[in-house]
Amino acid sequence: MTEEKKDTNPIPFLVKLVLWILLYASFWYSGDFYEQHPRLNKVSDGLNLFLTASILFSIGRYIIITIYNKRHEKRIVRGNFVLGINRLTVVLNTSVALISFMIAFGIDPREFVTSLTIVAMAIAVTFREYITNLISGLFIMFSDQLSVGDRVKVGEHKGRIVDINFSSLIIQNEDDDMVMVPNNMVFTSPIINLSAHRSTLFLVKFELPLQAAVEVDKLEKSIQALLANHPYLTGEDDLQLKVVEIGKDYAKYKMEMHAKSSSNKVHKQVENEVFKEVLKFKRDYDVEA
């Protein structure tokens, strides 16, 4: 589920609003009851603080995102502004929840923070890496240099960004593995955004039994014939099969090509056509063998 789809779900906001109305109604009609039960009164104060702040954060988030989308509705935006606002709202809600929890248990947040200043400094030093990752994540979310869906290369890791959180960039590499790259690494290592120029280059990878390698030239010619004058390809590539790796009983190959579009759907369609040709070659080879 994408961030945009999450934003359109009004149920959490409506639940908080109903609870807030019921809580205020109980204050109005049952004030004496709360006075007779001080412990319950503190819990209700904490809950009231959390619901009030959370509702205001939700309204503010909705207004900011609506204005942002309105201002950019006529042009393509590559940034992660909506993602950043959503994650920042989570941080604010979590902070208010902690304060509300203290109030519910009769702890003065100001005295608590003052008494734990030294401890807080020790915690800040201990979790320094996570804190810097969090700040770096916010910078990435609110920038237009990287966006979910971009193909990037960070250090030795290369793939498509599938998520950005407070601790790391989550990249899906060419082997469909999920690689979590710390946000700090984005700022300390060279990073190449392969999608910034809407790259149309893509690779098709597959492997065959080592015995079939002697006849791989036939497969190469059949793929070249299949993709010659293909409507989705630029026709500028020589479409040569390149050996990537040779194992004990297999050989891995790849073929580079340029599509007329950077659409992942187009790339997948061409890739599927090549895979069908590979399966046909393997079936014919097994019959002959």
mmCIF file of N, CA and C in Angstrom, residues 157-275:
data_model
loop_
_atom_site.group_PDB
_atom_site.id
_atom_site.type_symbol
_atom_site.label_atom_id
_atom_site.label_comp_id
_atom_site.label_asym_id
_atom_site.label_seq_id
_atom_site.Cartn_x
_atom_site.Cartn_y
_atom_site.Cartn_z
ATOM 1 N N HIS A 157 26.034 -1.307 -3.444
ATOM 2 C CA HIS A 157 24.640 -1.718 -3.544
ATOM 3 C C HIS A 157 23.944 -0.967 -4.682
ATOM 4 N N LYS A 158 23.213 -1.704 -5.501
ATOM 5 C CA LYS A 158 22.527 -1.109 -6.642
ATOM 6 C C LYS A 158 21.135 -1.709 -6.743
ATOM 7 N N GLY A 159 20.132 -0.866 -6.927
ATOM 8 C CA GLY A 159 18.766 -1.362 -7.053
ATOM 9 C C GLY A 159 17.760 -0.227 -6.995
ATOM 10 N N ARG A 160 16.497 -0.593 -6.766
ATOM 11 C CA ARG A 160 15.406 0.374 -6.744
ATOM 12 C C ARG A 160 14.980 0.655 -5.302
ATOM 13 N N ILE A 161 14.791 1.931 -4.968
ATOM 14 C CA ILE A 161 14.350 2.306 -3.625
ATOM 15 C C ILE A 161 12.883 1.916 -3.459
ATOM 16 N N VAL A 162 12.587 1.096 -2.453
ATOM 17 C CA VAL A 162 11.209 0.690 -2.201
ATOM 18 C C VAL A 162 10.638 1.374 -0.959
ATOM 19 N N ASP A 163 11.514 1.916 -0.101
ATOM 20 C CA ASP A 163 11.014 2.626 1.082
ATOM 21 C C ASP A 163 12.148 3.461 1.672
ATOM 22 N N ILE A 164 11.745 4.528 2.367
ATOM 23 C CA ILE A 164 12.687 5.367 3.104
ATOM 24 C C ILE A 164 12.139 5.521 4.511
ATOM 25 N N ASN A 165 12.872 5.071 5.509
ATOM 26 C CA ASN A 165 12.425 5.246 6.889
ATOM 27 C C ASN A 165 13.478 6.017 7.674
ATOM 28 N N PHE A 166 13.298 6.103 8.983
ATOM 29 C CA PHE A 166 14.188 6.921 9.792
ATOM 30 C C PHE A 166 15.571 6.308 9.977
ATOM 31 N N SER A 167 15.730 5.040 9.700
ATOM 32 C CA SER A 167 17.028 4.405 9.912
ATOM 33 C C SER A 167 17.759 4.077 8.619
ATOM 34 N N SER A 168 17.026 3.809 7.553
ATOM 35 C CA SER A 168 17.713 3.339 6.354
ATOM 36 C C SER A 168 16.907 3.541 5.087
ATOM 37 N N LEU A 169 17.634 3.440 3.961
ATOM 38 C CA LEU A 169 17.035 3.317 2.635
ATOM 39 C C LEU A 169 16.871 1.825 2.372
ATOM 40 N N ILE A 170 15.700 1.408 1.945
ATOM 41 C CA ILE A 170 15.491 0.001 1.634
ATOM 42 C C ILE A 170 15.523 -0.142 0.117
ATOM 43 N N ILE A 171 16.517 -0.862 -0.380
ATOM 44 C CA ILE A 171 16.752 -1.011 -1.809
ATOM 45 C C ILE A 171 16.507 -2.457 -2.217
ATOM 46 N N GLN A 172 15.754 -2.634 -3.292
ATOM 47 C CA GLN A 172 15.557 -3.961 -3.871
ATOM 48 C C GLN A 172 16.551 -4.122 -5.020
ATOM 49 N N ASN A 173 17.529 -5.021 -4.844
ATOM 50 C CA ASN A 173 18.569 -5.150 -5.857
ATOM 51 C C ASN A 173 18.107 -6.022 -7.016
ATOM 52 N N GLU A 174 19.016 -6.277 -7.954
ATOM 53 C CA GLU A 174 18.654 -7.001 -9.161
ATOM 54 C C GLU A 174 18.338 -8.467 -8.897
ATOM 55 N N ASP A 175 18.727 -8.974 -7.718
ATOM 56 C CA ASP A 175 18.394 -10.351 -7.324
ATOM 57 C C ASP A 175 17.132 -10.402 -6.469
ATOM 58 N N ASP A 176 16.406 -9.256 -6.403
ATOM 59 C CA ASP A 176 15.177 -9.140 -5.609
ATOM 60 C C ASP A 176 15.424 -9.276 -4.110
ATOM 61 N N ASP A 177 16.672 -9.076 -3.676
ATOM 62 C CA ASP A 177 16.964 -9.039 -2.241
ATOM 63 C C ASP A 177 16.721 -7.629 -1.714
ATOM 64 N N MET A 178 16.248 -7.537 -0.476
ATOM 65 C CA MET A 178 16.027 -6.249 0.162
ATOM 66 C C MET A 178 17.276 -5.856 0.948
ATOM 67 N N VAL A 179 17.893 -4.763 0.542
ATOM 68 C CA VAL A 179 19.115 -4.290 1.183
ATOM 69 C C VAL A 179 18.790 -3.023 1.962
ATOM 70 N N MET A 180 19.122 -3.018 3.250
ATOM 71 C CA MET A 180 18.893 -1.840 4.093
ATOM 72 C C MET A 180 20.194 -1.051 4.215
ATOM 73 N N VAL A 181 20.226 0.110 3.582
ATOM 74 C CA VAL A 181 21.410 0.961 3.589
ATOM 75 C C VAL A 181 21.193 2.072 4.614
ATOM 76 N N PRO A 182 22.027 2.194 5.654
ATOM 77 C CA PRO A 182 21.858 3.263 6.654
ATOM 78 C C PRO A 182 21.819 4.634 5.993
ATOM 79 N N ASN A 183 20.943 5.497 6.501
ATOM 80 C CA ASN A 183 20.803 6.831 5.914
ATOM 81 C C ASN A 183 22.109 7.610 5.939
ATOM 82 N N ASN A 184 22.922 7.393 6.980
ATOM 83 C CA ASN A 184 24.203 8.092 7.049
ATOM 84 C C ASN A 184 25.097 7.754 5.864
ATOM 85 N N MET A 185 24.961 6.536 5.364
ATOM 86 C CA MET A 185 25.794 6.103 4.249
ATOM 87 C C MET A 185 25.479 6.901 2.995
ATOM 88 N N VAL A 186 24.232 7.393 2.887
ATOM 89 C CA VAL A 186 23.845 8.197 1.733
ATOM 90 C C VAL A 186 24.651 9.483 1.687
ATOM 91 N N PHE A 187 25.000 10.014 2.863
ATOM 92 C CA PHE A 187 25.725 11.280 2.937
ATOM 93 C C PHE A 187 27.236 11.093 2.969
ATOM 94 N N THR A 188 27.697 9.896 3.343
ATOM 95 C CA THR A 188 29.131 9.679 3.472
ATOM 96 C C THR A 188 29.722 8.883 2.317
ATOM 97 N N SER A 189 28.876 8.279 1.478
ATOM 98 C CA SER A 189 29.360 7.491 0.347
ATOM 99 C C SER A 189 28.868 8.094 -0.961
ATOM 100 N N PRO A 190 29.623 7.909 -2.047
ATOM 101 C CA PRO A 190 29.142 8.368 -3.354
ATOM 102 C C PRO A 190 27.846 7.654 -3.710
ATOM 103 N N ILE A 191 26.876 8.381 -4.208
ATOM 104 C CA ILE A 191 25.592 7.797 -4.581
ATOM 105 C C ILE A 191 25.225 8.269 -5.982
ATOM 106 N N ILE A 192 24.785 7.339 -6.805
ATOM 107 C CA ILE A 192 24.387 7.643 -8.181
ATOM 108 C C ILE A 192 22.894 7.363 -8.309
ATOM 109 N N ASN A 193 22.154 8.384 -8.719
ATOM 110 C CA ASN A 193 20.726 8.216 -8.972
ATOM 111 C C ASN A 193 20.544 7.895 -10.447
ATOM 112 N N LEU A 194 20.328 6.628 -10.749
ATOM 113 C CA LEU A 194 20.224 6.183 -12.136
ATOM 114 C C LEU A 194 18.906 6.585 -12.778
ATOM 115 N N SER A 195 17.937 7.028 -11.952
ATOM 116 C CA SER A 195 16.634 7.424 -12.479
ATOM 117 C C SER A 195 16.500 8.922 -12.659
ATOM 118 N N ALA A 196 17.512 9.675 -12.242
ATOM 119 C CA ALA A 196 17.412 11.135 -12.336
ATOM 120 C C ALA A 196 17.279 11.582 -13.786
ATOM 121 N N HIS A 197 17.881 10.809 -14.689
ATOM 122 C CA HIS A 197 17.777 11.154 -16.105
ATOM 123 C C HIS A 197 16.826 10.216 -16.838
ATOM 124 N N ARG A 198 15.965 9.530 -16.058
ATOM 125 C CA ARG A 198 14.961 8.638 -16.640
ATOM 126 C C ARG A 198 15.642 7.578 -17.508
ATOM 127 N N SER A 199 16.579 6.818 -16.924
ATOM 128 C CA SER A 199 17.343 5.828 -17.653
ATOM 129 C C SER A 199 16.441 4.779 -18.281
ATOM 130 N N THR A 200 16.750 4.427 -19.530
ATOM 131 C CA THR A 200 15.987 3.408 -20.241
ATOM 132 C C THR A 200 16.759 2.097 -20.338
ATOM 133 N N LEU A 201 17.977 2.063 -19.787
ATOM 134 C CA LEU A 201 18.792 0.856 -19.826
ATOM 135 C C LEU A 201 18.269 -0.161 -18.817
ATOM 136 N N PHE A 202 18.169 -1.409 -19.229
ATOM 137 C CA PHE A 202 17.799 -2.470 -18.290
ATOM 138 C C PHE A 202 18.476 -3.766 -18.719
ATOM 139 N N LEU A 203 18.551 -4.706 -17.793
ATOM 140 C CA LEU A 203 19.240 -5.973 -18.019
ATOM 141 C C LEU A 203 18.252 -7.118 -17.945
ATOM 142 N N VAL A 204 18.512 -8.147 -18.754
ATOM 143 C CA VAL A 204 17.772 -9.397 -18.667
ATOM 144 C C VAL A 204 18.769 -10.478 -18.280
ATOM 145 N N LYS A 205 18.556 -11.139 -17.144
ATOM 146 C CA LYS A 205 19.483 -12.138 -16.640
ATOM 147 C C LYS A 205 18.801 -13.502 -16.553
ATOM 148 N N PHE A 206 19.559 -14.540 -16.838
ATOM 149 C CA PHE A 206 19.039 -15.904 -16.706
ATOM 150 C C PHE A 206 20.225 -16.851 -16.633
ATOM 151 N N GLU A 207 19.962 -18.120 -16.332
ATOM 152 C CA GLU A 207 21.020 -19.122 -16.290
ATOM 153 C C GLU A 207 20.567 -20.372 -17.027
ATOM 154 N N LEU A 208 21.549 -21.120 -17.541
ATOM 155 C CA LEU A 208 21.292 -22.339 -18.299
ATOM 156 C C LEU A 208 22.221 -23.438 -17.808
ATOM 157 N N PRO A 209 21.854 -24.695 -18.044
ATOM 158 C CA PRO A 209 22.781 -25.789 -17.715
ATOM 159 C C PRO A 209 24.087 -25.612 -18.484
ATOM 160 N N LEU A 210 25.182 -25.992 -17.851
ATOM 161 C CA LEU A 210 26.494 -25.788 -18.457
ATOM 162 C C LEU A 210 26.612 -26.533 -19.786
ATOM 163 N N GLN A 211 25.926 -27.673 -19.920
ATOM 164 C CA GLN A 211 26.005 -28.444 -21.149
ATOM 165 C C GLN A 211 25.419 -27.683 -22.335
ATOM 166 N N ALA A 212 24.450 -26.801 -22.059
ATOM 167 C CA ALA A 212 23.799 -26.055 -23.141
ATOM 168 C C ALA A 212 24.640 -24.888 -23.625
ATOM 169 N N ALA A 213 25.737 -24.592 -22.948
ATOM 170 C CA ALA A 213 26.557 -23.430 -23.301
ATOM 171 C C ALA A 213 27.174 -23.574 -24.684
ATOM 172 N N VAL A 214 27.374 -24.824 -25.135
ATOM 173 C CA VAL A 214 28.013 -25.027 -26.435
ATOM 174 C C VAL A 214 27.105 -24.567 -27.572
ATOM 175 N N GLU A 215 25.820 -24.490 -27.324
ATOM 176 C CA GLU A 215 24.874 -24.085 -28.353
ATOM 177 C C GLU A 215 24.198 -22.756 -28.023
ATOM 178 N N VAL A 216 24.805 -21.985 -27.117
ATOM 179 C CA VAL A 216 24.184 -20.741 -26.694
ATOM 180 C C VAL A 216 24.143 -19.716 -27.827
ATOM 181 N N ASP A 217 25.002 -19.911 -28.865
ATOM 182 C CA ASP A 217 24.965 -19.006 -30.012
ATOM 183 C C ASP A 217 23.614 -19.063 -30.720
ATOM 184 N N LYS A 218 23.015 -20.248 -30.736
ATOM 185 C CA LYS A 218 21.693 -20.379 -31.349
ATOM 186 C C LYS A 218 20.659 -19.560 -30.576
ATOM 187 N N LEU A 219 20.769 -19.612 -29.239
ATOM 188 C CA LEU A 219 19.843 -18.833 -28.405
ATOM 189 C C LEU A 219 20.046 -17.340 -28.652
ATOM 190 N N GLU A 220 21.299 -16.915 -28.737
ATOM 191 C CA GLU A 220 21.594 -15.504 -28.962
ATOM 192 C C GLU A 220 20.970 -15.021 -30.271
ATOM 193 N N LYS A 221 21.103 -15.829 -31.336
ATOM 194 C CA LYS A 221 20.543 -15.439 -32.638
ATOM 195 C C LYS A 221 19.020 -15.409 -32.604
ATOM 196 N N SER A 222 18.414 -16.362 -31.885
ATOM 197 C CA SER A 222 16.948 -16.381 -31.814
ATOM 198 C C SER A 222 16.417 -15.181 -31.033
ATOM 199 N N ILE A 223 17.147 -14.771 -29.964
ATOM 200 C CA ILE A 223 16.736 -13.591 -29.194
ATOM 201 C C ILE A 223 16.909 -12.330 -30.028
ATOM 202 N N GLN A 224 18.019 -12.257 -30.758
ATOM 203 C CA GLN A 224 18.252 -11.100 -31.624
ATOM 204 C C GLN A 224 17.165 -10.991 -32.688
ATOM 205 N N ALA A 225 16.743 -12.133 -33.231
ATOM 206 C CA ALA A 225 15.668 -12.125 -34.226
ATOM 207 C C ALA A 225 14.340 -11.703 -33.601
ATOM 208 N N LEU A 226 14.132 -12.157 -32.352
ATOM 209 C CA LEU A 226 12.895 -11.807 -31.651
ATOM 210 C C LEU A 226 12.805 -10.308 -31.388
ATOM 211 N N LEU A 227 13.949 -9.712 -31.000
ATOM 212 C CA LEU A 227 13.937 -8.311 -30.584
ATOM 213 C C LEU A 227 14.272 -7.333 -31.707
ATOM 214 N N ALA A 228 14.581 -7.855 -32.882
ATOM 215 C CA ALA A 228 14.873 -6.966 -34.007
ATOM 216 C C ALA A 228 13.616 -6.171 -34.362
ATOM 217 N N ASN A 229 13.775 -4.867 -34.462
ATOM 218 C CA ASN A 229 12.642 -3.972 -34.777
ATOM 219 C C ASN A 229 11.510 -4.070 -33.747
ATOM 220 N N HIS A 230 11.879 -4.402 -32.517
ATOM 221 C CA HIS A 230 10.858 -4.497 -31.461
ATOM 222 C C HIS A 230 10.303 -3.098 -31.184
ATOM 223 N N PRO A 231 8.987 -2.960 -31.071
ATOM 224 C CA PRO A 231 8.388 -1.623 -30.888
ATOM 225 C C PRO A 231 8.763 -0.939 -29.589
ATOM 226 N N TYR A 232 9.217 -1.701 -28.586
ATOM 227 C CA TYR A 232 9.546 -1.110 -27.295
ATOM 228 C C TYR A 232 11.031 -0.795 -27.133
ATOM 229 N N LEU A 233 11.866 -1.233 -28.087
ATOM 230 C CA LEU A 233 13.308 -1.039 -27.986
ATOM 231 C C LEU A 233 13.788 0.003 -28.989
ATOM 232 N N THR A 234 14.921 0.634 -28.644
ATOM 233 C CA THR A 234 15.458 1.695 -29.507
ATOM 234 C C THR A 234 16.135 1.128 -30.747
ATOM 235 N N GLY A 235 16.570 -0.142 -30.680
ATOM 236 C CA GLY A 235 17.246 -0.753 -31.815
ATOM 237 C C GLY A 235 18.705 -0.368 -31.929
ATOM 238 N N GLU A 236 19.265 0.280 -30.908
ATOM 239 C CA GLU A 236 20.653 0.738 -30.946
ATOM 240 C C GLU A 236 21.623 -0.267 -30.336
ATOM 241 N N ASP A 237 21.123 -1.351 -29.757
ATOM 242 C CA ASP A 237 21.973 -2.310 -29.051
ATOM 243 C C ASP A 237 22.321 -3.492 -29.949
ATOM 244 N N ASP A 238 23.492 -4.097 -29.697
ATOM 245 C CA ASP A 238 23.889 -5.278 -30.470
ATOM 246 C C ASP A 238 23.264 -6.553 -29.924
ATOM 247 N N LEU A 239 22.689 -6.482 -28.708
ATOM 248 C CA LEU A 239 21.956 -7.592 -28.099
ATOM 249 C C LEU A 239 22.812 -8.863 -28.029
ATOM 250 N N GLN A 240 24.001 -8.722 -27.493
ATOM 251 C CA GLN A 240 24.883 -9.866 -27.321
ATOM 252 C C GLN A 240 24.740 -10.445 -25.922
ATOM 253 N N LEU A 241 24.728 -11.778 -25.850
ATOM 254 C CA LEU A 241 24.692 -12.450 -24.556
ATOM 255 C C LEU A 241 26.081 -12.400 -23.929
ATOM 256 N N LYS A 242 26.149 -11.998 -22.674
ATOM 257 C CA LYS A 242 27.414 -11.915 -21.963
ATOM 258 C C LYS A 242 27.393 -12.877 -20.783
ATOM 259 N N VAL A 243 28.478 -13.593 -20.599
ATOM 260 C CA VAL A 243 28.581 -14.536 -19.487
ATOM 261 C C VAL A 243 28.867 -13.763 -18.205
ATOM 262 N N VAL A 244 28.024 -13.966 -17.198
ATOM 263 C CA VAL A 244 28.185 -13.294 -15.915
ATOM 264 C C VAL A 244 28.947 -14.170 -14.926
ATOM 265 N N GLU A 245 28.622 -15.476 -14.932
ATOM 266 C CA GLU A 245 29.228 -16.393 -13.959
ATOM 267 C C GLU A 245 29.123 -17.815 -14.482
ATOM 268 N N ILE A 246 30.145 -18.612 -14.193
ATOM 269 C CA ILE A 246 30.132 -20.026 -14.554
ATOM 270 C C ILE A 246 30.267 -20.844 -13.282
ATOM 271 N N GLY A 247 29.276 -21.680 -13.025
ATOM 272 C CA GLY A 247 29.296 -22.535 -11.845
ATOM 273 C C GLY A 247 29.659 -23.957 -12.204
ATOM 274 N N LYS A 248 29.452 -24.858 -11.261
ATOM 275 C CA LYS A 248 29.811 -26.257 -11.464
ATOM 276 C C LYS A 248 28.980 -26.895 -12.567
ATOM 277 N N ASP A 249 27.680 -26.589 -12.581
ATOM 278 C CA ASP A 249 26.800 -27.183 -13.587
ATOM 279 C C ASP A 249 25.865 -26.158 -14.223
ATOM 280 N N TYR A 250 26.228 -24.892 -14.172
ATOM 281 C CA TYR A 250 25.378 -23.863 -14.769
ATOM 282 C C TYR A 250 26.233 -22.702 -15.254
ATOM 283 N N ALA A 251 25.632 -21.899 -16.108
ATOM 284 C CA ALA A 251 26.267 -20.661 -16.585
ATOM 285 C C ALA A 251 25.215 -19.558 -16.548
ATOM 286 N N LYS A 252 25.590 -18.390 -16.015
ATOM 287 C CA LYS A 252 24.678 -17.257 -15.928
ATOM 288 C C LYS A 252 24.999 -16.265 -17.047
ATOM 289 N N TYR A 253 23.934 -15.728 -17.661
ATOM 290 C CA TYR A 253 24.086 -14.799 -18.766
ATOM 291 C C TYR A 253 23.297 -13.519 -18.491
ATOM 292 N N LYS A 254 23.679 -12.475 -19.216
ATOM 293 C CA LYS A 254 22.914 -11.239 -19.167
ATOM 294 C C LYS A 254 22.933 -10.591 -20.544
ATOM 295 N N MET A 255 21.912 -9.783 -20.813
ATOM 296 C CA MET A 255 21.820 -9.040 -22.066
ATOM 297 C C MET A 255 21.358 -7.633 -21.750
ATOM 298 N N GLU A 256 22.103 -6.645 -22.224
ATOM 299 C CA GLU A 256 21.757 -5.255 -21.996
ATOM 300 C C GLU A 256 20.989 -4.706 -23.183
ATOM 301 N N MET A 257 19.999 -3.861 -22.889
ATOM 302 C CA MET A 257 19.220 -3.246 -23.960
ATOM 303 C C MET A 257 18.602 -1.950 -23.476
ATOM 304 N N HIS A 258 18.256 -1.093 -24.414
ATOM 305 C CA HIS A 258 17.625 0.191 -24.117
ATOM 306 C C HIS A 258 16.198 0.187 -24.638
ATOM 307 N N ALA A 259 15.268 0.543 -23.767
ATOM 308 C CA ALA A 259 13.866 0.659 -24.172
ATOM 309 C C ALA A 259 13.563 2.107 -24.554
ATOM 310 N N LYS A 260 12.478 2.299 -25.272
ATOM 311 C CA LYS A 260 12.065 3.647 -25.646
ATOM 312 C C LYS A 260 11.444 4.382 -24.459
ATOM 313 N N SER A 261 11.081 3.618 -23.416
ATOM 314 C CA SER A 261 10.462 4.190 -22.228
ATOM 315 C C SER A 261 11.202 3.702 -20.997
ATOM 316 N N SER A 262 11.188 4.501 -19.928
ATOM 317 C CA SER A 262 11.788 4.085 -18.659
ATOM 318 C C SER A 262 10.789 3.346 -17.777
ATOM 319 N N SER A 263 9.610 3.064 -18.319
ATOM 320 C CA SER A 263 8.566 2.384 -17.549
ATOM 321 C C SER A 263 9.006 0.981 -17.166
ATOM 322 N N ASN A 264 8.886 0.641 -15.893
ATOM 323 C CA ASN A 264 9.231 -0.690 -15.419
ATOM 324 C C ASN A 264 8.324 -1.751 -16.044
ATOM 325 N N LYS A 265 7.089 -1.376 -16.343
ATOM 326 C CA LYS A 265 6.136 -2.311 -16.966
ATOM 327 C C LYS A 265 6.622 -2.721 -18.357
ATOM 328 N N VAL A 266 7.137 -1.761 -19.114
ATOM 329 C CA VAL A 266 7.667 -2.049 -20.449
ATOM 330 C C VAL A 266 8.876 -2.969 -20.350
ATOM 331 N N HIS A 267 9.766 -2.676 -19.393
ATOM 332 C CA HIS A 267 10.959 -3.501 -19.204
ATOM 333 C C HIS A 267 10.572 -4.936 -18.873
ATOM 334 N N LYS A 268 9.601 -5.101 -18.004
ATOM 335 C CA LYS A 268 9.163 -6.438 -17.602
ATOM 336 C C LYS A 268 8.554 -7.197 -18.780
ATOM 337 N N GLN A 269 7.837 -6.496 -19.649
ATOM 338 C CA GLN A 269 7.209 -7.159 -20.789
ATOM 339 C C GLN A 269 8.258 -7.699 -21.757
ATOM 340 N N VAL A 270 9.278 -6.870 -22.049
ATOM 341 C CA VAL A 270 10.359 -7.331 -22.921
ATOM 342 C C VAL A 270 11.113 -8.486 -22.259
ATOM 343 N N GLU A 271 11.353 -8.368 -20.969
ATOM 344 C CA GLU A 271 12.044 -9.421 -20.226
ATOM 345 C C GLU A 271 11.285 -10.741 -20.306
ATOM 346 N N ASN A 272 9.964 -10.697 -20.173
ATOM 347 C CA ASN A 272 9.151 -11.912 -20.258
ATOM 348 C C ASN A 272 9.244 -12.551 -21.640
ATOM 349 N N GLU A 273 9.288 -11.745 -22.691
ATOM 350 C CA GLU A 273 9.420 -12.284 -24.045
ATOM 351 C C GLU A 273 10.750 -13.012 -24.209
ATOM 352 N N VAL A 274 11.813 -12.438 -23.658
ATOM 353 C CA VAL A 274 13.119 -13.086 -23.723
ATOM 354 C C VAL A 274 13.110 -14.393 -22.932
ATOM 355 N N PHE A 275 12.491 -14.379 -21.752
ATOM 356 C CA PHE A 275 12.437 -15.592 -20.934
ATOM 357 C C PHE A 275 11.693 -16.716 -21.663
#
